[in-house]
Amino acid sequence: GEDVEQSLFLSVREGDSSVINCTYTDSSSTYLYWYKQEPGAGLQLLTYIFSNMDMKQDQRLTVLLNKKDKHLSLRIADTQTGDSAIYFCAAMYSGGGADGLTFGKGTHLIIQP
Amino acid sequence: DTGVSQDPRHKITKRGQNVTFRCDPISEHNRLYWYRQTLGQGPEFLTYFQNEAQLEKSRLLSDRFSAERPKGSFSTLEIQRTEQGDSAMYLCASTQGRALHFGNGTRLTVT
């Protein structure tokens, strides 16, 4: 089945760019997602990209997809304290019929003043 | 706000008791998902509905778990004879396309 890997922690200074990386194993994954989760809350959809795209930009967020290497990244420009959260990468797979998402374990983004 | 709504937000129960959670999806979203999230992990898929039909169940969903979506709108997830290992956040999500929108979850604590 699909496996999604992320590093557990990332620490950046306020105002710098944050780059959160993710790798996945199933090359048939059709859509790839980034979600944000703040303490005690559900998951907020940030953005998603179709697998035939290389890049998607939405305000301070830039998603890069390297389909050959099965590598996805999320860049947050001008990181603010409000960006402190856990960021989950997820892949949508077509096998199994559920069209459900497989999530990584999440990357804790820590903002230093 | 017309986001995904889950009730209750928190539930504390004793081992062996039954619990039921409710999810109200975004209106007109025909697909509804239940996920479970334990501490330090990403959400794990439990089950999926298209309208009122339950089309997929994970192996994580033991016989003690049952989910329904009787009229294709709200859904319930029931856990019978709860065990301490059932303690987790139960998340509901809905979609009509490719963007799954999650509720704030129900945090279950089994003592």
mmCIF file of C-alpha atoms in Angstrom:
data_model
loop_
_atom_site.group_PDB
_atom_site.id
_atom_site.type_symbol
_atom_site.label_atom_id
_atom_site.label_comp_id
_atom_site.label_asym_id
_atom_site.label_seq_id
_atom_site.Cartn_x
_atom_site.Cartn_y
_atom_site.Cartn_z
ATOM 1 C CA GLY A 1 0.000 0.000 0.000
ATOM 2 C CA GLU A 2 0.882 3.655 -0.059
ATOM 3 C CA ASP A 3 3.432 5.006 2.395
ATOM 4 C CA VAL A 4 3.980 8.710 3.037
ATOM 5 C CA GLU A 5 7.063 9.949 4.900
ATOM 6 C CA GLN A 6 7.819 13.323 6.447
ATOM 7 C CA SER A 7 10.447 14.604 8.822
ATOM 8 C CA LEU A 8 8.980 15.165 12.276
ATOM 9 C CA PHE A 9 10.246 18.657 13.087
ATOM 10 C CA LEU A 10 11.272 21.848 11.317
ATOM 11 C CA SER A 11 12.468 24.975 13.101
ATOM 12 C CA VAL A 12 12.660 28.311 11.287
ATOM 13 C CA ARG A 13 13.049 31.964 12.229
ATOM 14 C CA GLU A 14 10.101 34.279 11.908
ATOM 15 C CA GLY A 15 10.206 35.981 8.510
ATOM 16 C CA ASP A 16 12.238 33.219 6.842
ATOM 17 C CA SER A 17 10.834 30.693 4.385
ATOM 18 C CA SER A 18 9.848 27.247 5.611
ATOM 19 C CA VAL A 19 10.215 24.229 3.354
ATOM 20 C CA ILE A 20 8.456 21.047 4.455
ATOM 21 C CA ASN A 21 9.299 17.905 2.521
ATOM 22 C CA CYS A 22 7.391 14.695 1.880
ATOM 23 C CA THR A 23 8.008 11.501 -0.030
ATOM 24 C CA TYR A 24 5.445 8.920 -1.122
ATOM 25 C CA THR A 25 5.755 5.452 -2.571
ATOM 26 C CA ASP A 26 2.765 4.854 -4.846
ATOM 27 C CA SER A 27 3.504 6.289 -8.286
ATOM 28 C CA SER A 28 -0.183 5.989 -9.181
ATOM 29 C CA SER A 29 -1.125 8.585 -6.578
ATOM 30 C CA THR A 30 -3.347 11.027 -8.397
ATOM 31 C CA TYR A 31 -3.578 14.009 -6.064
ATOM 32 C CA LEU A 32 -1.266 15.201 -3.287
ATOM 33 C CA TYR A 33 -2.360 17.397 -0.411
ATOM 34 C CA TRP A 34 -1.086 19.592 2.367
ATOM 35 C CA TYR A 35 -3.123 19.993 5.533
ATOM 36 C CA LYS A 36 -2.455 22.118 8.622
ATOM 37 C CA GLN A 37 -3.480 21.056 12.140
ATOM 38 C CA GLU A 38 -3.378 23.334 15.147
ATOM 39 C CA PRO A 39 -3.566 21.940 18.702
ATOM 40 C CA GLY A 40 -6.906 20.332 19.498
ATOM 41 C CA ALA A 41 -8.323 21.105 16.078
ATOM 42 C CA GLY A 42 -9.172 19.202 12.933
ATOM 43 C CA LEU A 43 -7.274 19.399 9.678
ATOM 44 C CA GLN A 44 -7.401 22.510 7.548
ATOM 45 C CA LEU A 45 -6.873 21.963 3.835
ATOM 46 C CA LEU A 46 -4.119 24.286 2.633
ATOM 47 C CA THR A 47 -3.699 23.232 -0.964
ATOM 48 C CA TYR A 48 -3.526 20.228 -3.261
ATOM 49 C CA ILE A 49 -1.904 19.439 -6.578
ATOM 50 C CA PHE A 50 -2.784 17.079 -9.383
ATOM 51 C CA SER A 51 -0.032 14.652 -10.214
ATOM 52 C CA ASN A 52 0.490 15.968 -13.747
ATOM 53 C CA MET A 53 1.457 19.391 -12.372
ATOM 54 C CA ASP A 54 4.937 20.422 -11.251
ATOM 55 C CA MET A 55 4.097 23.493 -9.214
ATOM 56 C CA LYS A 56 1.206 25.318 -7.661
ATOM 57 C CA GLN A 57 1.324 28.702 -5.968
ATOM 58 C CA ASP A 58 -1.282 30.214 -3.683
ATOM 59 C CA GLN A 59 -0.320 33.460 -1.922
ATOM 60 C CA ARG A 60 2.487 32.569 0.524
ATOM 61 C CA LEU A 61 2.311 28.850 -0.291
ATOM 62 C CA THR A 62 4.220 27.111 -3.073
ATOM 63 C CA VAL A 63 3.895 23.395 -3.726
ATOM 64 C CA LEU A 64 6.531 21.610 -5.790
ATOM 65 C CA LEU A 65 6.046 18.082 -7.088
ATOM 66 C CA ASN A 66 8.806 15.880 -8.472
ATOM 67 C CA LYS A 67 6.847 12.914 -9.751
ATOM 68 C CA LYS A 68 9.949 11.016 -10.860
ATOM 69 C CA ASP A 69 11.383 11.087 -7.338
ATOM 70 C CA LYS A 70 7.923 10.936 -5.696
ATOM 71 C CA HIS A 71 8.814 14.033 -3.691
ATOM 72 C CA LEU A 72 6.477 16.817 -2.637
ATOM 73 C CA SER A 73 7.364 20.026 -0.847
ATOM 74 C CA LEU A 74 5.497 22.923 0.701
ATOM 75 C CA ARG A 75 7.203 26.282 0.910
ATOM 76 C CA ILE A 76 5.751 28.929 3.213
ATOM 77 C CA ALA A 77 7.146 32.379 2.466
ATOM 78 C CA ASP A 78 7.632 34.956 5.249
ATOM 79 C CA THR A 79 6.801 32.476 8.024
ATOM 80 C CA GLN A 80 4.748 33.969 10.856
ATOM 81 C CA THR A 81 4.020 32.781 14.395
ATOM 82 C CA GLY A 82 0.513 31.855 13.252
ATOM 83 C CA ASP A 83 2.057 29.272 10.939
ATOM 84 C CA SER A 84 3.149 27.238 13.939
ATOM 85 C CA ALA A 85 1.283 23.929 13.588
ATOM 86 C CA ILE A 86 1.623 20.352 12.371
ATOM 87 C CA TYR A 87 1.655 20.024 8.594
ATOM 88 C CA PHE A 88 0.458 16.783 7.026
ATOM 89 C CA CYS A 89 1.253 15.564 3.572
ATOM 90 C CA ALA A 90 -1.327 13.185 2.087
ATOM 91 C CA ALA A 91 -1.652 11.181 -1.104
ATOM 92 C CA MET A 92 -4.836 10.113 -2.797
ATOM 93 C CA TYR A 93 -4.563 6.658 -4.288
ATOM 94 C CA SER A 94 -6.918 4.885 -6.615
ATOM 95 C CA GLY A 95 -6.365 1.353 -5.397
ATOM 96 C CA GLY A 96 -8.847 -0.165 -2.949
ATOM 97 C CA GLY A 97 -11.796 1.747 -4.363
ATOM 98 C CA ALA A 98 -12.051 4.196 -1.494
ATOM 99 C CA ASP A 99 -10.250 7.126 -3.040
ATOM 100 C CA GLY A 100 -9.198 7.856 0.474
ATOM 101 C CA LEU A 101 -6.128 9.685 1.640
ATOM 102 C CA THR A 102 -2.950 8.216 3.114
ATOM 103 C CA PHE A 103 -1.296 10.651 5.500
ATOM 104 C CA GLY A 104 2.240 11.092 6.724
ATOM 105 C CA LYS A 105 2.916 11.450 10.445
ATOM 106 C CA GLY A 106 3.115 15.220 10.173
ATOM 107 C CA THR A 107 5.877 17.803 10.472
ATOM 108 C CA HIS A 108 5.853 20.078 13.515
ATOM 109 C CA LEU A 109 6.748 23.581 12.336
ATOM 110 C CA ILE A 110 8.384 25.565 15.126
ATOM 111 C CA ILE A 111 8.812 29.310 14.708
ATOM 112 C CA GLN A 112 11.693 31.036 16.473
ATOM 113 C CA PRO A 113 11.289 34.755 17.199
ATOM 114 C CA ASP B 1 -20.394 28.528 9.012
ATOM 115 C CA THR B 2 -21.209 25.587 6.756
ATOM 116 C CA GLY B 3 -18.161 23.451 7.422
ATOM 117 C CA VAL B 4 -18.113 19.858 8.616
ATOM 118 C CA SER B 5 -19.597 19.632 12.101
ATOM 119 C CA GLN B 6 -18.854 16.884 14.627
ATOM 120 C CA ASP B 7 -20.510 16.184 17.940
ATOM 121 C CA PRO B 8 -19.484 15.819 20.697
ATOM 122 C CA ARG B 9 -16.059 17.493 20.729
ATOM 123 C CA HIS B 10 -14.931 15.386 23.651
ATOM 124 C CA LYS B 11 -16.164 12.122 25.126
ATOM 125 C CA ILE B 12 -14.872 10.362 28.216
ATOM 126 C CA THR B 13 -16.203 6.886 28.793
ATOM 127 C CA LYS B 14 -15.450 3.841 30.847
ATOM 128 C CA ARG B 15 -14.105 0.700 29.286
ATOM 129 C CA GLY B 16 -16.919 -1.535 28.102
ATOM 130 C CA GLN B 17 -19.413 1.248 27.430
ATOM 131 C CA ASN B 18 -20.846 2.078 24.010
ATOM 132 C CA VAL B 19 -20.340 5.488 22.418
ATOM 133 C CA THR B 20 -21.799 7.160 19.350
ATOM 134 C CA PHE B 21 -20.433 10.125 17.427
ATOM 135 C CA ARG B 22 -22.215 12.250 14.869
ATOM 136 C CA CYS B 23 -20.913 14.010 11.762
ATOM 137 C CA ASP B 24 -22.789 16.578 9.694
ATOM 138 C CA PRO B 25 -20.982 17.053 6.384
ATOM 139 C CA ILE B 26 -21.005 20.110 4.190
ATOM 140 C CA SER B 27 -24.402 20.111 2.520
ATOM 141 C CA GLU B 28 -24.523 18.505 -0.930
ATOM 142 C CA HIS B 29 -21.228 16.673 -0.339
ATOM 143 C CA ASN B 30 -22.014 13.149 -1.445
ATOM 144 C CA ARG B 31 -18.885 11.492 -0.062
ATOM 145 C CA LEU B 32 -18.196 11.160 3.637
ATOM 146 C CA TYR B 33 -15.154 9.655 5.360
ATOM 147 C CA TRP B 34 -14.277 8.646 8.895
ATOM 148 C CA TYR B 35 -10.645 8.715 10.028
ATOM 149 C CA ARG B 36 -8.956 7.981 13.339
ATOM 150 C CA GLN B 37 -5.920 9.867 14.619
ATOM 151 C CA THR B 38 -3.800 8.807 17.571
ATOM 152 C CA LEU B 39 -1.145 10.907 19.259
ATOM 153 C CA GLY B 40 1.851 11.605 17.057
ATOM 154 C CA GLN B 41 0.303 9.973 14.010
ATOM 155 C CA GLY B 42 -1.454 11.123 10.903
ATOM 156 C CA PRO B 43 -5.127 10.278 10.386
ATOM 157 C CA GLU B 44 -5.884 6.699 9.341
ATOM 158 C CA PHE B 45 -8.788 5.826 7.081
ATOM 159 C CA LEU B 46 -11.674 3.913 8.711
ATOM 160 C CA THR B 47 -14.611 3.954 6.325
ATOM 161 C CA TYR B 48 -16.214 5.770 3.414
ATOM 162 C CA PHE B 49 -19.759 6.518 2.212
ATOM 163 C CA GLN B 50 -21.000 7.604 -1.156
ATOM 164 C CA ASN B 51 -24.440 9.009 -0.393
ATOM 165 C CA GLU B 52 -25.992 6.409 1.951
ATOM 166 C CA ALA B 53 -23.915 3.461 0.710
ATOM 167 C CA GLN B 54 -20.915 2.361 2.778
ATOM 168 C CA LEU B 55 -18.450 1.426 0.056
ATOM 169 C CA GLU B 56 -15.215 0.711 1.884
ATOM 170 C CA LYS B 57 -14.120 -0.328 5.359
ATOM 171 C CA SER B 58 -10.572 -0.449 6.651
ATOM 172 C CA ARG B 59 -9.197 -3.495 8.445
ATOM 173 C CA LEU B 60 -8.851 -1.074 11.387
ATOM 174 C CA LEU B 61 -12.633 -1.140 11.697
ATOM 175 C CA SER B 62 -13.262 -4.117 13.953
ATOM 176 C CA ASP B 63 -16.679 -5.712 14.496
ATOM 177 C CA ARG B 64 -17.181 -3.400 17.468
ATOM 178 C CA PHE B 65 -17.327 -0.413 15.118
ATOM 179 C CA SER B 66 -20.321 0.416 12.971
ATOM 180 C CA ALA B 67 -21.037 3.453 10.850
ATOM 181 C CA GLU B 68 -24.213 4.589 9.167
ATOM 182 C CA ARG B 69 -25.366 7.348 6.885
ATOM 183 C CA PRO B 70 -29.061 6.561 6.640
ATOM 184 C CA LYS B 71 -30.307 9.390 4.452
ATOM 185 C CA GLY B 72 -27.093 10.281 2.738
ATOM 186 C CA SER B 73 -26.642 13.364 4.899
ATOM 187 C CA PHE B 74 -25.321 13.070 8.493
ATOM 188 C CA SER B 75 -23.399 10.012 9.629
ATOM 189 C CA THR B 76 -22.914 8.236 12.945
ATOM 190 C CA LEU B 77 -20.000 6.134 14.156
ATOM 191 C CA GLU B 78 -20.714 3.768 17.038
ATOM 192 C CA ILE B 79 -18.129 1.898 19.070
ATOM 193 C CA GLN B 80 -19.442 -0.932 21.215
ATOM 194 C CA ARG B 81 -17.684 -2.302 24.287
ATOM 195 C CA THR B 82 -15.005 0.375 24.161
ATOM 196 C CA GLU B 83 -11.404 -0.539 24.955
ATOM 197 C CA GLN B 84 -8.559 1.703 26.081
ATOM 198 C CA GLY B 85 -6.974 1.283 22.660
ATOM 199 C CA ASP B 86 -9.970 3.067 21.145
ATOM 200 C CA SER B 87 -8.820 6.335 22.721
ATOM 201 C CA ALA B 88 -8.125 8.652 19.800
ATOM 202 C CA MET B 89 -9.433 11.604 17.812
ATOM 203 C CA TYR B 90 -12.162 10.550 15.385
ATOM 204 C CA LEU B 91 -12.293 12.795 12.354
ATOM 205 C CA CYS B 92 -14.990 13.122 9.745
ATOM 206 C CA ALA B 93 -14.421 14.569 6.283
ATOM 207 C CA SER B 94 -16.665 15.259 3.321
ATOM 208 C CA THR B 95 -16.181 16.106 -0.321
ATOM 209 C CA GLN B 96 -17.924 16.412 -3.632
ATOM 210 C CA GLY B 97 -14.697 16.447 -5.636
ATOM 211 C CA ARG B 98 -11.057 16.086 -4.691
ATOM 212 C CA ALA B 99 -10.756 18.411 -1.709
ATOM 213 C CA LEU B 100 -11.570 16.592 1.535
ATOM 214 C CA HIS B 101 -12.771 18.988 4.221
ATOM 215 C CA PHE B 102 -12.396 17.847 7.811
ATOM 216 C CA GLY B 103 -14.367 18.629 10.930
ATOM 217 C CA ASN B 104 -12.721 19.428 14.260
ATOM 218 C CA GLY B 105 -13.050 15.850 15.410
ATOM 219 C CA THR B 106 -14.357 14.022 18.468
ATOM 220 C CA ARG B 107 -11.690 13.224 21.052
ATOM 221 C CA LEU B 108 -12.500 9.934 22.790
ATOM 222 C CA THR B 109 -10.882 8.975 26.074
ATOM 223 C CA VAL B 110 -11.566 5.497 27.406
ATOM 224 C CA THR B 111 -10.721 5.086 31.105
#
